[in-house]
Amino acid sequence: MSWIKEGDLNLLEKISANVLKAGPMPKHVAFIMDGNRRFARKKNLERQEGHMQGFNKLAETLRWCKHLNIPEVTVYAFSIENFKRNKEEVDGLMELAKQKFERLLEERENLEKHGVCIRVLGDLNMLPLDLQEIIAKAVVTTREHNKCFLNVCFAYTSRYEITNAVREMAWGVEEGLIRASDVSEALLSECLYSNNSPNPDLLIRTSGEVRLSDFLLWQTSHSCLVFQSVLWPEYSFWNLCEAILQYQLNHKSIQKARDLHREHQALQQLEADRACVAEHLQHHGNGKPVDAQRRQEALLHYTDCREERVQDFLEALKHKRDSFFNDLCSEAISA
Amino acid sequence: MPLLYSLLWRFLLVLVHVNRAIVSWLRVRLRSWKGRLWERAVAALLLPFALTGFPDHQKKLNHNSDANATPVTGNRTDSRRLRWLSDGKSLEKLPVHIGLLVAEEEPSYTDIANLVVWCMAVGISYVSVYDNHGIFRKNNSRLLEEIIKQQQELLGVEGSKYGVEFLSNGTDKHVVSCRPTVKVLSPEDGKQRIVQVAQQLCRSVENKEKSSKDISVSMLDILLRESKNVPDPDLVVKFGPVDSTLGFLPWHIRLTEFISLPSHRNISYEDLFGALQQYSVCQQRLGQ
């Protein structure tokens, strides 16, 4: 089964898609594709076959998303917690992933035609080296594509991602690129694996479970959460439409909550900058009172400097991450 | 053509709203009807129509009539307290820490206080109250007063011995330190708290006390837990029409179950107990 499914929607689907598209549409949808194993048990199939069908459903869902003008999709493929499953199943999943990423490389031209960019979020170091290399190749080949984006969370948990972001910021401090006082909510977001994507508008979990299971906890704090009882391999176009309709019903109130949060965040940053400037002036002002104008100038100057520091740091971080993939790729070629 | 589609879309939205209104109206009506058969029949009819994101539970309907059938003898508050306690024990599992997420404007303090008291009465040790405007945090003392008042009203003098400990950001006043614990949360306890911890860690890296490589998930977890050993919430009951966590403690809701109720206004004990029943049958596999 390939990653890209060609084909149009049928008439009824097309009309429904157009009706939905008259309302606000999510730009980024995240999926917890739960229920492959229960599906296999229900249909008396091998567990691996359940995972296979789950993957096929993903390809189909991507096609629907394309027709619904949803440019970005993030899926939870493999959690760090999943390493706890029995060896046979973990090996099977690794093998499946290897096959699928190899297949993806074969479909390179098709991906280019549709402009699909694949990103893998997670700690690749936890995976077998051959899988790491194939993933790196897939990521590097599709890096420049910019029409649709598929983020695959692999060897991922959200807590690990947040911890890793803190570690990266601490690295920046060690390298002298940023100061501890530069750490902010916005900067932390930029250090997550998902830094290239906007936050998901809609998160869908299938199979009736009503929890997030350590998936995108930071990014979905103002997303619409939809829990559906259908098992993932049985997911249909109409299930997706229902979820989108739910998003549309929630759209206004969530937008309001987001705006409130953004305001709050800006205020927080301003306060932090003010505190730093006040401290600086106290140290260098020899205790003399500082008039309002000078204080304002100092604040502007400080903000500029901070932004510059943060920019430099983010550039260095991006370089570090890119070269991780590049190195893996060239290793694979030389091997 | 686009005009037609947008008309159709509006029509669809109205349809869903009307459907929701009918469902919630009927739910209220159902509560006042005694006939069990009726409830079951209508509930079965409604089930396929209910377009709600967080699955609601129908069990509460059944429980309702059981509760009404219990004879009230002797001291009302006493028997009520015992009933709630035995309700809590009758469940297969009870959350240790419950979060009450109010996603509605203009919260009603009395209803929230009732919810908190019920949670404590069935035997839940930690109750967190959250709203994304930080209203409860700002009016901390008003909520506390209301809780103490409702506690006396619902559980009688005996019941007040439960005592309430108020925690907010670990620095505010502590009232009586004895379980159960009520915590008032705001967005500041969520992402902002994580940022504070990150800053703290970076500062110790700046002072060469730590290396960036030392930072681990468990280290962050310990710092985010603060001194109190409060477990992560097992269950969040969300009130209101918005299907989102609205910034509720992102770090701590990794394994939290979310159950949604339409509103916290005029909420009854049976509504809450229905949510607890739903939680008690959930199974967690922890990656397995």
Coordinates of C-alpha atoms in Angstrom, one line a residue:
Chain A
M1 CA 0.0 0.0 0.0
S2 CA 1.3 3.4 -0.9
W3 CA 1.3 6.6 1.0
I4 CA -0.6 8.6 -1.5
K5 CA -4.0 7.4 -2.6
E6 CA -5.2 8.9 -5.8
G7 CA -8.9 9.4 -6.6
D8 CA -11.7 11.8 -6.2
L9 CA -14.5 11.9 -3.7
N10 CA -17.9 10.6 -4.9
L11 CA -20.7 13.1 -5.5
L12 CA -22.3 13.0 -2.1
E13 CA -18.9 13.3 -0.4
K14 CA -18.0 16.2 -2.6
I15 CA -21.2 18.1 -1.9
S16 CA -20.7 17.5 1.9
A17 CA -17.1 18.6 1.6
N18 CA -18.2 21.8 -0.1
V19 CA -20.8 22.5 2.5
L20 CA -18.3 22.0 5.3
K21 CA -15.8 24.2 3.5
A22 CA -18.2 27.1 3.7
G23 CA -17.5 27.2 7.4
P24 CA -14.1 27.7 9.2
M25 CA -11.9 24.7 8.4
P26 CA -9.1 23.4 10.6
K27 CA -5.6 24.0 9.2
H28 CA -4.0 21.3 11.2
V29 CA -5.6 18.1 12.4
A30 CA -3.9 15.6 14.8
F31 CA -4.9 11.9 15.0
I32 CA -4.5 9.3 17.7
M33 CA -5.1 6.3 15.5
D34 CA -6.3 3.9 18.2
G35 CA -8.0 0.6 17.8
N36 CA -5.9 -1.4 15.3
R37 CA -5.5 -4.3 17.7
R38 CA -9.1 -4.4 18.8
F39 CA -10.0 -4.3 15.1
A40 CA -7.8 -7.3 14.5
R41 CA -9.3 -9.2 17.4
K42 CA -12.8 -8.4 16.3
K43 CA -12.2 -9.6 12.7
N44 CA -10.1 -12.6 13.8
L45 CA -7.0 -11.2 12.0
E46 CA -3.3 -11.3 13.0
R47 CA -2.3 -8.3 15.1
Q48 CA 0.2 -7.2 12.4
E49 CA -2.6 -7.2 9.9
G50 CA -4.6 -4.8 12.1
H51 CA -1.6 -2.5 12.1
M52 CA -1.3 -2.8 8.3
Q53 CA -5.0 -1.9 7.8
G54 CA -4.4 1.0 10.2
F55 CA -1.7 2.3 7.9
N56 CA -3.9 2.0 4.9
K57 CA -6.5 4.0 6.6
L58 CA -4.0 6.7 7.2
A59 CA -3.3 7.0 3.5
E60 CA -7.0 7.2 2.8
T61 CA -7.5 9.9 5.5
L62 CA -4.7 11.9 4.0
R63 CA -6.6 11.9 0.7
W64 CA -9.8 13.1 2.4
C65 CA -7.8 15.8 4.2
K66 CA -6.4 16.9 0.9
H67 CA -9.9 17.2 -0.6
L68 CA -11.0 19.1 2.5
N69 CA -8.2 21.6 2.1
I70 CA -6.5 20.5 5.4
P71 CA -2.8 21.1 4.7
E72 CA -1.3 19.6 7.8
V73 CA -1.8 16.3 9.6
T74 CA 0.0 15.0 12.7
V75 CA -0.3 11.3 13.7
Y76 CA 0.8 9.4 16.8
A77 CA 2.5 6.4 15.2
F78 CA 4.6 5.0 18.1
S79 CA 4.9 6.1 21.7
I80 CA 8.0 5.7 23.8
E81 CA 5.6 3.7 26.1
N82 CA 5.0 1.3 23.3
F83 CA 8.5 -0.1 23.7
K84 CA 7.0 -1.8 26.7
R85 CA 4.9 -4.1 24.5
N86 CA 6.2 -7.6 23.8
K87 CA 9.3 -7.9 21.6
E88 CA 7.5 -9.6 18.8
E89 CA 5.0 -6.8 18.4
V90 CA 7.6 -4.0 18.7
D91 CA 9.8 -5.8 16.1
G92 CA 6.8 -6.1 13.9
L93 CA 6.0 -2.4 14.2
M94 CA 9.6 -1.5 13.5
E95 CA 9.6 -3.7 10.4
L96 CA 6.3 -2.2 9.2
A97 CA 7.8 1.3 9.7
K98 CA 10.9 0.4 7.8
Q99 CA 8.9 -1.0 4.9
K100 CA 6.6 2.1 4.8
F101 CA 9.5 4.5 4.8
E102 CA 11.3 2.5 2.1
R103 CA 8.1 2.6 0.1
L104 CA 7.9 6.4 0.7
L105 CA 11.3 6.8 -0.8
E106 CA 10.2 4.8 -3.9
E107 CA 7.3 7.2 -4.3
R108 CA 9.6 10.2 -4.2
E109 CA 8.3 11.6 -7.5
N110 CA 4.7 11.4 -6.5
L111 CA 5.4 13.1 -3.2
E112 CA 7.1 15.9 -5.1
K113 CA 4.2 16.2 -7.4
H114 CA 1.8 16.7 -4.5
G115 CA 4.3 18.7 -2.5
V116 CA 4.2 16.5 0.5
C117 CA 6.7 17.2 3.3
I118 CA 7.2 14.5 5.8
R119 CA 8.5 15.2 9.3
V120 CA 9.2 12.7 12.0
L121 CA 8.8 14.0 15.6
G122 CA 10.4 12.1 18.4
D123 CA 13.8 10.8 19.6
L124 CA 15.2 8.8 16.7
N125 CA 18.1 7.7 18.9
M126 CA 15.8 5.2 20.5
L127 CA 15.2 3.4 17.2
P128 CA 17.4 0.7 15.4
L129 CA 20.1 2.4 13.3
D130 CA 18.8 1.1 9.9
L131 CA 15.3 2.6 10.6
Q132 CA 16.9 5.9 11.7
E133 CA 18.8 6.1 8.4
I134 CA 15.7 5.4 6.3
I135 CA 13.7 8.0 8.3
A136 CA 16.4 10.6 7.9
K137 CA 16.5 10.0 4.2
A138 CA 12.7 10.4 3.9
V139 CA 12.8 13.6 5.9
V140 CA 15.7 15.1 4.0
T141 CA 14.3 14.3 0.5
T142 CA 10.9 15.8 1.3
R143 CA 12.2 18.7 3.3
E144 CA 11.6 21.4 0.7
H145 CA 8.1 20.4 -0.2
N146 CA 5.5 22.9 1.0
K147 CA 2.0 22.1 0.0
C148 CA 1.0 19.6 2.6
F149 CA 2.7 18.4 5.7
L150 CA 2.5 15.1 7.4
N151 CA 4.1 14.9 10.9
V152 CA 4.7 11.3 12.1
C153 CA 5.2 11.1 15.9
F154 CA 7.6 8.1 16.3
A155 CA 9.3 7.2 19.6
Y156 CA 7.5 10.2 21.0
T157 CA 5.8 11.3 24.2
S158 CA 4.8 14.8 24.9
R159 CA 6.6 14.9 28.3
Y160 CA 9.7 13.8 26.6
E161 CA 9.3 16.4 24.0
I162 CA 8.9 19.2 26.6
T163 CA 11.9 17.9 28.5
N164 CA 13.9 17.8 25.4
A165 CA 12.9 21.5 24.7
V166 CA 14.1 22.4 28.2
R167 CA 17.4 20.5 27.5
E168 CA 17.9 22.4 24.2
M169 CA 17.4 25.8 26.0
A170 CA 19.8 24.7 28.7
W171 CA 22.2 23.8 25.9
G172 CA 21.8 27.3 24.5
V173 CA 22.6 28.7 27.9
E174 CA 25.7 26.6 28.1
E175 CA 26.8 27.8 24.7
G176 CA 26.3 31.3 25.8
L177 CA 23.7 32.0 23.1
I178 CA 20.9 32.9 25.5
R179 CA 20.4 33.7 29.1
A180 CA 18.2 31.9 31.6
S181 CA 16.0 35.0 31.7
D182 CA 15.3 34.6 28.0
V183 CA 13.3 31.4 28.6
S184 CA 9.7 32.1 27.8
E185 CA 6.6 30.2 26.7
A186 CA 7.2 31.3 23.1
L187 CA 10.8 30.1 23.2
L188 CA 9.8 26.8 24.7
S189 CA 7.3 26.3 21.9
E190 CA 10.0 27.0 19.3
C191 CA 12.3 24.3 20.8
L192 CA 9.7 21.6 20.6
Y193 CA 9.9 19.0 17.8
S194 CA 6.8 20.6 16.4
N195 CA 8.4 24.0 16.0
N196 CA 7.7 24.2 12.3
S197 CA 3.9 23.7 12.6
P198 CA 1.1 25.8 13.9
N199 CA -0.7 24.2 16.9
P200 CA -3.4 21.7 15.8
D201 CA -6.9 23.1 15.6
L202 CA -8.5 19.7 16.0
L203 CA -7.4 16.5 17.7
I204 CA -9.2 13.3 17.0
R205 CA -8.9 10.1 19.0
T206 CA -10.7 7.0 17.8
S207 CA -11.8 3.8 19.5
G208 CA -13.7 5.5 22.4
E209 CA -10.8 6.3 24.7
V210 CA -11.1 9.7 26.3
R211 CA -7.5 10.6 27.2
L212 CA -4.5 12.2 25.4
S213 CA -2.0 9.5 26.3
D214 CA 1.0 11.8 26.4
F215 CA 0.3 13.2 22.9
L216 CA 0.9 16.9 22.0
L217 CA -0.1 18.0 25.5
W218 CA 1.5 21.4 25.1
Q219 CA 0.3 22.1 21.6
T220 CA -3.4 21.1 22.1
S221 CA -4.1 23.2 25.1
H222 CA -6.5 25.3 23.0
S223 CA -7.5 22.7 20.4
C224 CA -10.8 21.2 19.9
L225 CA -10.8 17.6 21.2
V226 CA -13.0 15.1 19.6
F227 CA -13.3 11.5 20.9
Q228 CA -15.0 9.1 18.5
S229 CA -15.9 5.5 19.3
V230 CA -15.1 4.0 15.9
L231 CA -12.0 1.8 15.6
W232 CA -9.3 3.4 13.5
P233 CA -9.3 0.9 10.6
E234 CA -13.0 1.4 10.3
Y235 CA -12.7 5.2 10.2
S236 CA -14.8 6.8 7.4
F237 CA -15.1 10.0 5.6
W238 CA -18.3 10.7 7.5
N239 CA -16.5 10.3 10.8
L240 CA -14.1 12.9 9.7
C241 CA -16.9 15.2 8.6
E242 CA -18.6 14.8 12.0
A243 CA -15.4 15.8 13.8
I244 CA -14.9 18.8 11.6
L245 CA -18.5 19.9 12.2
Q246 CA -17.8 19.6 15.9
Y247 CA -14.7 21.8 15.4
Q248 CA -16.9 24.4 13.6
L249 CA -19.4 24.5 16.5
N250 CA -16.5 25.1 18.9
H251 CA -14.6 27.5 16.7
K252 CA -15.8 30.8 18.1
S253 CA -15.3 30.0 21.8
I254 CA -11.9 28.4 21.3
Q255 CA -10.8 31.3 19.2
K256 CA -11.8 33.6 22.1
A257 CA -9.9 31.5 24.6
R258 CA -6.8 31.5 22.3
D259 CA -6.9 35.3 22.0
L260 CA -7.1 35.6 25.8
H261 CA -4.2 33.3 26.2
R262 CA -2.1 35.2 23.6
E263 CA -2.8 38.5 25.3
H264 CA -1.7 37.0 28.6
Q265 CA 1.4 35.7 27.1
A266 CA 2.4 39.0 25.6
L267 CA 1.8 40.7 29.0
Q268 CA 4.0 38.0 30.6
Q269 CA 6.8 38.7 28.2
L270 CA 6.6 42.5 28.8
E271 CA 6.7 42.0 32.5
A272 CA 9.7 39.7 32.3
D273 CA 11.5 42.3 30.1
R274 CA 10.6 45.1 32.5
A275 CA 12.0 43.1 35.5
C276 CA 15.3 42.5 33.6
V277 CA 15.7 46.2 32.7
A278 CA 14.9 47.3 36.2
E279 CA 17.5 45.0 37.6
H280 CA 20.0 46.2 35.0
L281 CA 19.4 49.9 35.8
Q282 CA 19.7 49.3 39.4
H283 CA 23.1 47.7 38.9
H284 CA 24.4 50.3 36.6
G285 CA 22.6 53.4 37.7
N286 CA 24.5 53.9 40.9
G287 CA 21.2 54.2 42.8
K288 CA 20.2 57.4 40.9
P289 CA 16.6 57.7 40.0
V290 CA 15.8 57.0 36.4
D291 CA 13.2 59.0 34.5
A292 CA 10.4 57.4 32.5
Q293 CA 11.9 58.2 29.1
R294 CA 15.2 56.6 29.8
R295 CA 13.4 53.6 31.3
Q296 CA 11.4 53.2 28.1
E297 CA 14.5 53.5 25.9
A298 CA 16.2 50.9 28.0
L299 CA 13.3 48.6 27.7
L300 CA 13.2 48.9 23.9
H301 CA 16.9 48.3 23.7
Y302 CA 16.7 45.3 26.0
T303 CA 13.8 43.8 24.0
D304 CA 15.8 44.2 20.7
C305 CA 18.8 42.5 22.2
R306 CA 16.8 39.7 23.6
E307 CA 15.0 39.0 20.3
E308 CA 18.4 39.0 18.5
R309 CA 19.8 36.5 21.0
V310 CA 16.8 34.3 20.7
Q311 CA 17.0 34.4 16.9
D312 CA 20.6 33.4 16.9
F313 CA 19.9 30.6 19.3
L314 CA 17.1 29.3 17.2
E315 CA 19.2 29.4 14.1
A316 CA 21.9 27.4 15.9
L317 CA 19.3 24.9 17.1
K318 CA 17.9 24.5 13.6
H319 CA 21.4 23.9 12.2
K320 CA 22.0 21.3 14.9
R321 CA 18.8 19.4 14.1
D322 CA 19.3 19.6 10.3
S323 CA 22.8 18.3 10.6
F324 CA 21.6 15.4 12.7
F325 CA 19.5 14.3 9.8
N326 CA 22.1 15.1 7.2
D327 CA 24.7 13.1 9.0
L328 CA 22.4 10.1 9.3
C329 CA 21.8 10.4 5.6
S330 CA 25.4 10.5 4.6
E331 CA 26.2 7.7 6.9
A332 CA 23.6 5.6 5.2
I333 CA 25.1 6.4 1.8
S334 CA 28.7 5.7 2.8
A335 CA 27.6 2.4 4.5
Chain B
M1 CA -22.8 27.9 -5.9
P2 CA -20.6 29.1 -3.0
L3 CA -23.6 31.0 -1.7
L4 CA -25.7 27.9 -1.7
Y5 CA -23.0 25.9 0.1
S6 CA -22.7 28.6 2.8
L7 CA -26.5 28.6 3.2
L8 CA -26.5 24.9 3.6
W9 CA -23.7 25.1 6.1
R10 CA -25.5 27.6 8.2
F11 CA -28.6 25.4 8.0
L12 CA -26.6 22.4 9.1
L13 CA -25.2 24.3 12.1
V14 CA -28.7 25.5 13.1
L15 CA -29.9 21.9 12.9
V16 CA -27.1 20.6 15.2
H17 CA -27.8 23.4 17.7
V18 CA -31.5 22.6 17.7
N19 CA -30.7 18.9 18.1
R20 CA -28.5 19.7 21.1
A21 CA -31.1 21.9 22.7
I22 CA -33.8 19.2 22.3
V23 CA -31.5 16.6 23.8
S24 CA -30.6 18.7 26.8
W25 CA -34.2 19.7 27.3
L26 CA -35.4 16.1 27.2
R27 CA -32.6 15.1 29.6
V28 CA -33.9 17.6 32.2
R29 CA -37.5 16.4 31.6
L30 CA -36.4 12.8 32.0
R31 CA -35.0 13.5 35.4
S32 CA -38.4 14.4 36.7
W33 CA -40.1 11.4 35.3
K34 CA -40.1 8.4 37.5
G35 CA -41.0 5.6 35.0
R36 CA -37.9 3.6 34.3
L37 CA -39.2 2.1 31.2
W38 CA -39.9 5.5 29.7
E39 CA -36.4 6.6 30.5
R40 CA -34.8 3.6 28.9
A41 CA -37.0 3.8 25.8
V42 CA -36.4 7.5 25.2
A43 CA -32.7 7.3 26.1
A44 CA -32.3 4.6 23.5
L45 CA -34.1 6.7 21.0
L46 CA -31.9 9.8 21.7
L47 CA -28.6 8.0 21.7
P48 CA -28.0 8.0 18.0
F49 CA -28.8 11.7 17.7
A50 CA -26.7 13.0 20.4
L51 CA -23.9 14.7 18.7
T52 CA -21.6 15.4 21.5
G53 CA -17.8 15.2 21.4
F54 CA -17.0 13.9 24.8
P55 CA -19.3 10.9 25.2
D56 CA -22.0 11.5 27.8
H57 CA -23.2 8.6 29.8
Q58 CA -26.7 7.3 29.9
K59 CA -26.2 5.3 33.1
K60 CA -26.9 8.3 35.3
L61 CA -30.5 8.1 34.2
N62 CA -30.8 4.7 35.7
H63 CA -29.1 5.7 38.8
N64 CA -31.4 8.6 39.3
S65 CA -34.4 6.4 40.1
D66 CA -32.4 4.2 42.5
A67 CA -31.3 7.3 44.4
N68 CA -34.8 8.6 44.7
A69 CA -36.0 5.2 46.0
T70 CA -33.7 5.3 49.0
P71 CA -35.9 6.0 52.0
V72 CA -34.9 9.1 53.9
T73 CA -35.2 8.4 57.6
G74 CA -33.8 10.0 60.7
N75 CA -31.3 12.7 60.3
R76 CA -31.4 13.8 56.6
T77 CA -27.8 14.9 56.4
D78 CA -26.6 11.8 58.1
S79 CA -28.3 9.4 55.8
R80 CA -27.3 11.5 52.8
R81 CA -23.7 11.4 53.9
L82 CA -23.8 7.6 54.4
R83 CA -25.4 7.1 51.1
W84 CA -22.8 9.2 49.2
L85 CA -20.0 7.3 51.0
S86 CA -21.5 4.0 50.1
D87 CA -22.0 5.2 46.5
G88 CA -18.3 5.9 46.4
K89 CA -17.5 2.5 47.7
S90 CA -19.8 0.8 45.3
L91 CA -17.7 1.9 42.3
E92 CA -15.0 -0.4 41.0
K93 CA -12.5 2.5 41.1
L94 CA -12.7 6.1 42.2
P95 CA -10.4 8.8 41.1
V96 CA -7.8 9.9 43.7
H97 CA -7.6 13.4 42.1
I98 CA -10.5 14.9 40.2
G99 CA -10.3 18.1 38.1
L100 CA -13.4 20.3 37.7
L101 CA -12.9 22.3 34.5
V102 CA -15.4 25.1 34.1
A103 CA -15.6 26.1 30.4
E104 CA -18.5 28.5 30.9
E105 CA -18.6 32.2 31.5
E106 CA -19.9 33.5 34.8
P107 CA -19.4 30.6 37.0
S108 CA -21.8 29.8 39.8
Y109 CA -20.0 29.5 43.1
T110 CA -22.7 27.5 44.9
D111 CA -22.8 24.8 42.2
I112 CA -19.1 24.5 42.2
A113 CA -19.1 24.3 46.0
N114 CA -21.7 21.6 45.8
L115 CA -19.6 19.6 43.3
V116 CA -16.5 19.9 45.6
V117 CA -18.5 18.7 48.6
W118 CA -20.0 15.8 46.7
C119 CA -16.5 14.8 45.5
M120 CA -15.2 14.8 49.0
A121 CA -18.3 13.0 50.3
V122 CA -17.9 10.0 48.0
G123 CA -14.3 9.7 49.0
I124 CA -12.1 11.6 46.5
S125 CA -8.9 12.9 48.2
Y126 CA -7.9 15.8 45.9
V127 CA -10.2 18.2 44.1
S128 CA -8.9 20.8 41.6
V129 CA -11.1 23.6 40.3
Y130 CA -10.0 25.4 37.1
D131 CA -11.3 28.0 34.7
N132 CA -9.2 29.6 32.0
H133 CA -10.0 33.2 33.0
G134 CA -8.6 32.6 36.5
I135 CA -11.8 33.8 38.1
F136 CA -11.7 31.2 40.8
R137 CA -8.1 32.1 41.6
K138 CA -9.0 35.7 41.9
N139 CA -12.0 35.0 44.1
N140 CA -10.3 32.3 46.1
S141 CA -11.8 33.2 49.5
R142 CA -15.3 33.5 48.1
L143 CA -15.2 30.0 46.8
L144 CA -13.8 28.7 50.1
E145 CA -16.6 30.3 52.1
E146 CA -19.1 28.9 49.7
I147 CA -17.6 25.4 50.1
I148 CA -17.7 25.6 53.9
K149 CA -21.3 26.8 53.8
Q150 CA -22.4 24.0 51.4
Q151 CA -20.5 21.5 53.4
Q152 CA -22.5 22.4 56.5
E153 CA -25.7 22.4 54.6
L154 CA -25.2 19.1 52.8
L155 CA -23.3 17.1 55.4
G156 CA -24.4 18.7 58.6
V157 CA -22.1 19.6 61.5
E158 CA -20.6 16.1 61.5
G159 CA -19.6 16.5 57.9
S160 CA -17.6 19.6 58.5
K161 CA -15.0 17.7 60.2
Y162 CA -13.6 16.9 56.8
G163 CA -11.8 20.2 56.8
V164 CA -10.6 21.8 53.7
E165 CA -7.0 22.7 52.7
F166 CA -6.7 25.4 50.2
L167 CA -3.6 25.3 48.0
S168 CA -2.8 27.9 45.4
N169 CA 0.6 28.0 44.0
G170 CA 2.0 26.6 47.2
T171 CA 2.5 30.1 48.7
D172 CA -0.9 31.3 49.7
K173 CA -2.6 30.8 53.0
H174 CA -3.3 27.3 54.2
V175 CA -6.5 27.0 56.1
V176 CA -6.9 23.6 57.8
S177 CA -4.3 21.0 56.8
C178 CA -6.2 17.7 56.8
R179 CA -7.5 15.7 53.9
P180 CA -9.2 16.1 51.5
T181 CA -7.5 18.9 49.6
V182 CA -9.1 21.4 47.4
K183 CA -6.9 23.2 44.9
V184 CA -7.8 26.2 42.8
L185 CA -6.0 26.3 39.5
S186 CA -5.6 28.9 36.8
P187 CA -3.6 29.0 33.5
E188 CA -0.6 30.2 35.5
D189 CA -0.3 26.7 36.9
G190 CA -0.1 25.2 33.4
K191 CA 2.3 26.3 30.7
Q192 CA 3.6 29.2 32.8
R193 CA 4.6 26.9 35.6
I194 CA 6.5 24.7 33.2
V195 CA 8.3 27.8 31.9
Q196 CA 9.2 28.8 35.4
V197 CA 10.7 25.4 36.0
A198 CA 12.6 25.6 32.7
Q199 CA 13.9 28.9 33.8
Q200 CA 15.0 27.6 37.1
L201 CA 16.8 24.7 35.5
C202 CA 18.5 27.0 33.0
R203 CA 19.6 29.3 35.8
S204 CA 21.3 26.4 37.6
V205 CA 23.0 25.6 34.2
E206 CA 24.0 29.2 34.0
N207 CA 25.6 28.9 37.4
K208 CA 27.4 25.7 36.4
E209 CA 25.5 23.7 39.0
K210 CA 24.0 21.4 36.4
S211 CA 24.7 20.3 32.9
S212 CA 22.0 20.3 30.1
K213 CA 22.5 16.6 29.8
D214 CA 21.3 16.1 33.4
I215 CA 17.8 17.3 32.6
S216 CA 15.3 14.4 32.5
V217 CA 11.5 13.8 32.5
S218 CA 11.5 12.7 36.1
M219 CA 13.5 15.8 37.1
L220 CA 10.9 18.1 35.5
D221 CA 8.1 16.0 37.0
I222 CA 9.4 16.3 40.5
L223 CA 9.8 20.1 40.1
L224 CA 6.3 20.5 38.7
R225 CA 4.8 18.4 41.5
E226 CA 6.1 21.0 44.0
S227 CA 6.6 19.9 47.6
K228 CA 3.1 18.4 47.9
N229 CA 2.8 14.9 46.7
V230 CA -0.4 15.4 44.8
P231 CA -0.9 12.7 42.1
D232 CA -1.8 13.7 38.6
P233 CA -5.6 14.1 38.0
D234 CA -7.2 10.7 37.1
L235 CA -10.3 12.4 35.8
V236 CA -11.3 15.8 34.6
V237 CA -15.0 16.6 34.4
K238 CA -15.5 19.4 32.0
F239 CA -18.6 21.7 32.2
G240 CA -19.8 23.7 29.3
P241 CA -20.1 23.5 25.5
V242 CA -16.4 24.0 24.6
D243 CA -14.6 20.8 23.7
S244 CA -11.1 21.8 24.8
T245 CA -8.9 21.6 27.9
L246 CA -8.4 25.4 27.7
G247 CA -4.9 25.2 29.1
F248 CA -5.6 22.9 32.0
L249 CA -2.2 21.6 33.4
P250 CA -0.7 20.3 30.2
W251 CA 2.0 18.4 31.9
H252 CA -0.3 16.6 34.3
I253 CA -3.1 15.4 32.1
R254 CA -1.0 12.7 30.3
L255 CA -3.3 9.9 31.4
T256 CA -6.3 11.8 32.5
E257 CA -9.8 10.7 31.4
F258 CA -12.0 13.5 30.1
I259 CA -15.7 13.4 30.7
S260 CA -18.0 16.2 29.6
L261 CA -21.2 17.5 31.2
P262 CA -23.3 20.2 29.5
S263 CA -23.2 22.7 32.3
H264 CA -22.3 23.1 36.0
R265 CA -25.3 25.3 36.7
N266 CA -28.0 23.5 38.7
I267 CA -26.0 20.4 38.5
S268 CA -27.3 17.5 40.5
Y269 CA -25.4 14.8 42.5
E270 CA -26.7 12.2 40.0
D271 CA -25.0 14.0 37.1
L272 CA -21.7 13.9 38.9
F273 CA -22.2 10.3 40.0
G274 CA -22.9 9.3 36.4
A275 CA -19.6 10.7 35.3
L276 CA -17.9 8.8 38.2
Q277 CA -19.6 5.6 37.1
Q278 CA -18.4 6.2 33.5
Y279 CA -14.8 6.7 34.8
S280 CA -15.0 3.6 37.0
V281 CA -15.4 1.3 33.9
C282 CA -12.6 2.9 31.9
Q283 CA -9.5 0.7 31.5
Q284 CA -6.0 2.0 31.0
R285 CA -3.3 0.1 29.1
L286 CA -0.3 2.4 29.6
G287 CA 1.2 1.8 26.2
Q288 CA 0.6 -2.0 26.4

